[in-house]
Amino acid sequence: MEKVILIKYGELSTKKDNINFFLTKLKDNISYVLKDDEATIDYDLGRMFIHTRNIDRVLDKVKNIFGIHEINISYIIDSIEFEVIKEELLKLLKEKEFKTFKVETKRSNKKINSTSVELSKNMGAFILKNIPNLKVDVNNPEVLINIEYRLNNTLIYFEKIKGLGGYPVGTLGKGLLMLSGGIDSPVAGYMAIKRGVKIEAIYFESPPHTSIEAKNKVKELARKLAKYNHEINLHVINFTEIQEEIYKNIPHEYLITIMRRMMYRISAIIAGRRNCKILINGESIGQVASQTLTSMSAINEVVKIPVIRPLACFDKLDIIEIAKKIDTYETSILPYEDCCTIFVPKHPVINPDKERCREYEKLIPYEELIYKAIKEHEIIKLGELKNKEYEDLL
Ligand code: ATP
Ligand code: MG
């Protein structure tokens, strides 16, 4: 009887024609995360198995992989004979202390004549007969005994661990995340990764108006997202000159609108170069002046690439809850200035006019400035396990 990590796919099982593509990717993603562990993986259309001696360590890593619906520490018995299984189960149960139990059976092997309910009842009766002082409790059992009869073997497990769900990273192509140091954008990135999008990130800095600490904070956020994405390329754009030109030449109520149009333009170009099919950002309807519907429309008109806003309809408190869960919150609330907050006008326009945006932009040589910023941009590769030095800098 071997102890293995059993993986259930959930939503992936609905991918009829493409299921092999998704499962191969899931297997590759798991192998990548376990590259330093001694582990082997095999799978069929219903289940994936990880064979390893370091169950606990591997389990901790597998919990952070998208595309997994449920994880179980399972025992494999190389038999489908009831007589063999019940003896093996008895051995496992004798190691446990409990008073109530319930048996749940799945039977993917249709050659077995009994129904799942009959199999559960028979096994329950056998357990009651062989271990004294036990009771069946169908509503709230101390031990839930799951038995799956498969074609050539049988699985037994007791605990169900919820996986992260979603799709394996990379199955849906690539996207470019606009990553600021705030609370929202890392959460938006996490949600896109969850849907199978592999992300790269772009950050606009304005030194000396923004500090090295602000940049390190964004690196740290990217590193935290890398845990789900394998690694992240962070594109750092020096935005100072563009921002100063806007500040000097454009009516201040339009500062943010024009600045964000420039960010969108640059992001779209980087996305194109990096084969990213979408932009992702942390905008949420109504959160600030630049996120009214009219503002979003005025900002969005400068790019053709689809802009996905995973948090568009989320309340801030719900976003904070996710940020805490994925461990980005504490980093996000560190008090370093962002390039938007420094140049923020007293009265930003709430309903910007597109025509006026276009007129104002003629006042600065923005194409030239964008070209220069992109030419000089820095790419930082961040992995979950590397780049520990940033923690020291924070
Ligand atoms: P966040 O909490 O992510 O900072 P926010 O509520 O502060 O968002 P804005 O500053 O209006 O909102 O920014 C909206 C979105 O635009 C951000 O979520 C992010 O995706 C993107 N963004 C803003 N500033 C930057 C920046 N300096 N670099 C990259 N992307 C940015
Ligand atoms: Mg922000």
CSV table of C-alpha atoms in Angstrom, one decimal, residues 92-303:
chain,number,residue,atom,x,y,z
A,92,LEU,CA,-5.2,2.1,8.5
A,93,LEU,CA,-8.1,2.6,10.9
A,94,LYS,CA,-6.4,0.8,13.7
A,95,GLU,CA,-3.8,3.6,13.7
A,96,LYS,CA,-6.5,6.2,14.3
A,97,GLU,CA,-8.4,7.3,17.4
A,98,PHE,CA,-12.1,8.0,16.7
A,99,LYS,CA,-15.6,7.1,17.7
A,100,THR,CA,-17.7,8.0,14.7
A,101,PHE,CA,-17.3,7.5,11.0
A,102,LYS,CA,-18.9,7.4,7.6
A,103,VAL,CA,-17.9,5.5,4.4
A,104,GLU,CA,-18.3,7.2,1.0
A,105,THR,CA,-17.6,5.2,-2.1
A,106,LYS,CA,-16.9,6.1,-5.7
A,107,ARG,CA,-16.9,3.4,-8.3
A,108,SER,CA,-15.4,4.3,-11.6
A,109,ASN,CA,-15.0,0.6,-12.4
A,110,LYS,CA,-18.4,-0.4,-13.6
A,111,LYS,CA,-17.5,-4.1,-13.7
A,112,ILE,CA,-18.0,-4.2,-10.0
A,113,ASN,CA,-21.6,-5.4,-9.5
A,114,SER,CA,-22.6,-3.7,-6.3
A,115,THR,CA,-23.6,0.0,-6.3
A,116,SER,CA,-21.6,2.6,-4.4
A,117,VAL,CA,-24.2,2.7,-1.6
A,118,GLU,CA,-24.1,-1.1,-1.2
A,119,LEU,CA,-20.3,-1.0,-1.1
A,120,SER,CA,-20.4,1.7,1.6
A,121,LYS,CA,-22.9,-0.2,3.7
A,122,ASN,CA,-20.9,-3.4,3.4
A,123,MET,CA,-17.7,-1.7,4.4
A,124,GLY,CA,-19.4,0.1,7.3
A,125,ALA,CA,-20.8,-3.2,8.6
A,126,PHE,CA,-17.4,-4.8,8.4
A,127,ILE,CA,-15.7,-1.9,10.3
A,128,LEU,CA,-18.4,-2.0,13.1
A,129,LYS,CA,-17.8,-5.7,13.5
A,130,ASN,CA,-14.1,-5.5,13.7
A,131,ILE,CA,-13.4,-2.3,15.7
A,132,PRO,CA,-15.3,-2.1,19.0
A,133,ASN,CA,-17.3,0.9,20.3
A,134,LEU,CA,-17.7,2.7,16.9
A,135,LYS,CA,-20.8,4.4,15.5
A,136,VAL,CA,-21.8,5.5,12.1
A,137,ASP,CA,-22.6,9.2,11.9
A,138,VAL,CA,-23.6,10.3,8.4
A,139,ASN,CA,-23.9,14.0,9.2
A,140,ASN,CA,-20.8,14.8,11.2
A,141,PRO,CA,-18.4,11.9,11.3
A,142,GLU,CA,-15.0,12.2,13.0
A,143,VAL,CA,-13.5,10.2,10.2
A,144,LEU,CA,-14.8,10.3,6.7
A,145,ILE,CA,-13.5,7.2,4.9
A,146,ASN,CA,-13.4,7.8,1.1
A,147,ILE,CA,-12.9,4.7,-1.1
A,148,GLU,CA,-12.6,4.9,-4.8
A,149,TYR,CA,-12.7,1.7,-6.8
A,150,ARG,CA,-10.8,2.2,-10.1
A,151,LEU,CA,-10.1,0.0,-13.0
A,152,ASN,CA,-7.0,-1.7,-11.6
A,153,ASN,CA,-6.6,-0.3,-8.1
A,154,THR,CA,-8.4,1.3,-5.2
A,155,LEU,CA,-7.8,4.6,-3.4
A,156,ILE,CA,-8.5,5.2,0.3
A,157,TYR,CA,-8.2,8.7,1.9
A,158,PHE,CA,-9.6,10.5,4.9
A,159,GLU,CA,-9.0,14.2,4.4
A,160,LYS,CA,-10.0,16.6,1.7
A,161,ILE,CA,-7.8,19.6,1.2
A,162,LYS,CA,-9.2,22.4,-1.0
A,163,GLY,CA,-7.0,23.3,-3.9
A,164,LEU,CA,-6.8,26.8,-5.4
A,165,GLY,CA,-9.0,25.9,-8.4
A,166,GLY,CA,-8.7,27.9,-11.6
A,167,TYR,CA,-6.6,26.8,-14.6
A,168,PRO,CA,-3.0,25.7,-14.9
A,169,VAL,CA,-0.8,28.8,-15.4
A,170,GLY,CA,0.1,29.4,-19.1
A,171,THR,CA,-2.9,27.5,-20.6
A,172,LEU,CA,-4.5,30.7,-21.6
A,173,GLY,CA,-1.4,32.5,-22.9
A,174,LYS,CA,0.3,35.6,-21.5
A,175,GLY,CA,-0.9,39.0,-20.1
A,176,LEU,CA,0.9,42.2,-18.9
A,177,LEU,CA,-0.1,43.3,-15.4
A,178,MET,CA,0.2,47.0,-14.6
A,179,LEU,CA,1.7,46.6,-11.1
A,180,SER,CA,1.8,49.6,-8.8
A,181,GLY,CA,2.7,49.4,-5.1
A,182,GLY,CA,-0.9,49.5,-4.1
A,183,ILE,CA,-3.3,46.9,-2.8
A,184,ASP,CA,-5.4,46.4,-5.9
A,185,SER,CA,-3.0,45.5,-8.7
A,186,PRO,CA,-1.3,42.5,-7.0
A,187,VAL,CA,-4.8,41.0,-6.4
A,188,ALA,CA,-5.8,41.7,-10.0
A,189,GLY,CA,-2.6,39.8,-11.1
A,190,TYR,CA,-3.4,36.9,-8.8
A,191,MET,CA,-6.9,36.6,-10.3
A,192,ALA,CA,-5.6,36.6,-13.8
A,193,ILE,CA,-3.0,34.0,-13.0
A,194,LYS,CA,-5.8,31.9,-11.5
A,195,ARG,CA,-7.6,31.9,-14.9
A,196,GLY,CA,-4.5,30.3,-16.5
A,197,VAL,CA,-2.9,33.6,-17.7
A,198,LYS,CA,0.9,33.7,-17.3
A,199,ILE,CA,1.8,37.3,-16.4
A,200,GLU,CA,4.6,39.7,-16.9
A,201,ALA,CA,4.4,43.0,-15.0
A,202,ILE,CA,5.1,46.6,-15.8
A,203,TYR,CA,5.9,49.3,-13.2
A,204,PHE,CA,6.2,53.1,-13.8
A,205,GLU,CA,8.6,54.9,-11.5
A,206,SER,CA,9.5,58.5,-11.3
A,207,PRO,CA,12.8,58.9,-9.6
A,208,PRO,CA,13.7,61.1,-7.7
A,209,HIS,CA,10.1,61.8,-7.0
A,210,THR,CA,9.6,58.2,-6.1
A,211,SER,CA,12.1,56.3,-3.9
A,212,ILE,CA,14.1,53.2,-4.3
A,213,GLU,CA,12.0,51.8,-1.4
A,214,ALA,CA,8.9,52.2,-3.6
A,215,LYS,CA,10.5,50.2,-6.3
A,216,ASN,CA,11.7,47.5,-4.0
A,217,LYS,CA,8.1,47.2,-2.7
A,218,VAL,CA,6.9,46.5,-6.2
A,219,LYS,CA,9.7,44.0,-6.7
A,220,GLU,CA,8.6,42.3,-3.5
A,221,LEU,CA,5.0,42.2,-4.7
A,222,ALA,CA,6.1,40.7,-8.0
A,223,ARG,CA,8.1,38.1,-6.1
A,224,LYS,CA,5.0,37.2,-4.1
A,225,LEU,CA,3.0,36.7,-7.3
A,226,ALA,CA,5.9,34.7,-8.8
A,227,LYS,CA,4.9,31.9,-6.3
A,228,TYR,CA,1.9,31.3,-8.5
A,229,ASN,CA,3.4,32.2,-11.9
A,230,HIS,CA,6.8,30.4,-11.6
A,231,GLU,CA,8.7,33.6,-12.1
A,232,ILE,CA,7.9,37.1,-13.3
A,233,ASN,CA,9.6,39.5,-15.7
A,234,LEU,CA,9.1,43.0,-14.2
A,235,HIS,CA,9.5,45.8,-16.8
A,236,VAL,CA,10.4,49.0,-15.0
A,237,ILE,CA,9.7,52.2,-17.0
A,238,ASN,CA,11.3,55.5,-16.0
A,239,PHE,CA,8.2,57.8,-16.2
A,240,THR,CA,9.8,61.0,-14.8
A,241,GLU,CA,10.3,63.0,-18.0
A,242,ILE,CA,6.8,62.2,-19.3
A,243,GLN,CA,5.3,63.1,-16.0
A,244,GLU,CA,7.2,66.3,-15.6
A,245,GLU,CA,6.2,67.3,-19.2
A,246,ILE,CA,2.6,66.6,-18.4
A,247,TYR,CA,2.8,68.6,-15.2
A,248,LYS,CA,4.4,71.6,-16.8
A,249,ASN,CA,2.2,71.8,-19.9
A,250,ILE,CA,-1.2,70.4,-19.3
A,251,PRO,CA,-4.1,71.8,-17.2
A,252,HIS,CA,-3.9,70.1,-13.9
A,253,GLU,CA,-7.4,68.7,-13.7
A,254,TYR,CA,-6.3,66.5,-16.7
A,255,LEU,CA,-3.0,65.4,-15.2
A,256,ILE,CA,-4.1,61.9,-14.1
A,257,THR,CA,-6.2,61.2,-17.2
A,258,ILE,CA,-3.3,62.1,-19.6
A,259,MET,CA,-0.8,60.3,-17.4
A,260,ARG,CA,-2.8,57.2,-17.5
A,261,ARG,CA,-3.3,57.4,-21.2
A,262,MET,CA,0.5,57.4,-21.5
A,263,MET,CA,0.8,54.4,-19.2
A,264,TYR,CA,-1.7,52.5,-21.3
A,265,ARG,CA,0.2,53.4,-24.5
A,266,ILE,CA,3.5,52.2,-23.1
A,267,SER,CA,2.0,49.1,-21.6
A,268,ALA,CA,0.4,48.2,-25.0
A,269,ILE,CA,3.7,48.5,-26.8
A,270,ILE,CA,5.5,46.3,-24.2
A,271,ALA,CA,2.7,43.8,-24.3
A,272,GLY,CA,3.0,43.6,-28.1
A,273,ARG,CA,6.7,43.0,-27.8
A,274,ARG,CA,6.4,40.3,-25.1
A,275,ASN,CA,3.5,38.5,-26.9
A,276,CYS,CA,1.1,39.4,-24.1
A,277,LYS,CA,-2.5,39.3,-25.4
A,278,ILE,CA,-4.1,41.5,-22.7
A,279,LEU,CA,-3.4,44.2,-20.3
A,280,ILE,CA,-4.4,43.6,-16.7
A,281,ASN,CA,-4.9,46.3,-14.0
A,282,GLY,CA,-6.4,46.9,-10.6
A,283,GLU,CA,-9.0,49.4,-11.6
A,284,SER,CA,-12.3,49.2,-9.8
A,285,ILE,CA,-15.4,51.1,-10.9
A,286,GLY,CA,-15.8,54.3,-9.0
A,287,GLN,CA,-12.8,53.9,-6.7
A,288,VAL,CA,-11.1,57.1,-7.6
A,289,ALA,CA,-11.7,59.9,-10.2
A,290,SER,CA,-9.8,58.1,-12.9
A,291,GLN,CA,-12.0,55.0,-12.5
A,292,THR,CA,-15.4,56.6,-13.3
A,293,LEU,CA,-16.9,55.0,-16.5
A,294,THR,CA,-16.2,58.2,-18.5
A,295,SER,CA,-12.6,58.3,-17.2
A,296,MET,CA,-12.0,54.6,-18.0
A,297,SER,CA,-13.4,55.2,-21.5
A,298,ALA,CA,-11.2,58.3,-22.1
A,299,ILE,CA,-8.2,56.4,-20.9
A,300,ASN,CA,-8.9,53.2,-22.7
A,301,GLU,CA,-9.4,54.8,-26.1
A,302,VAL,CA,-5.7,55.0,-26.7
A,303,VAL,CA,-5.1,51.3,-27.0
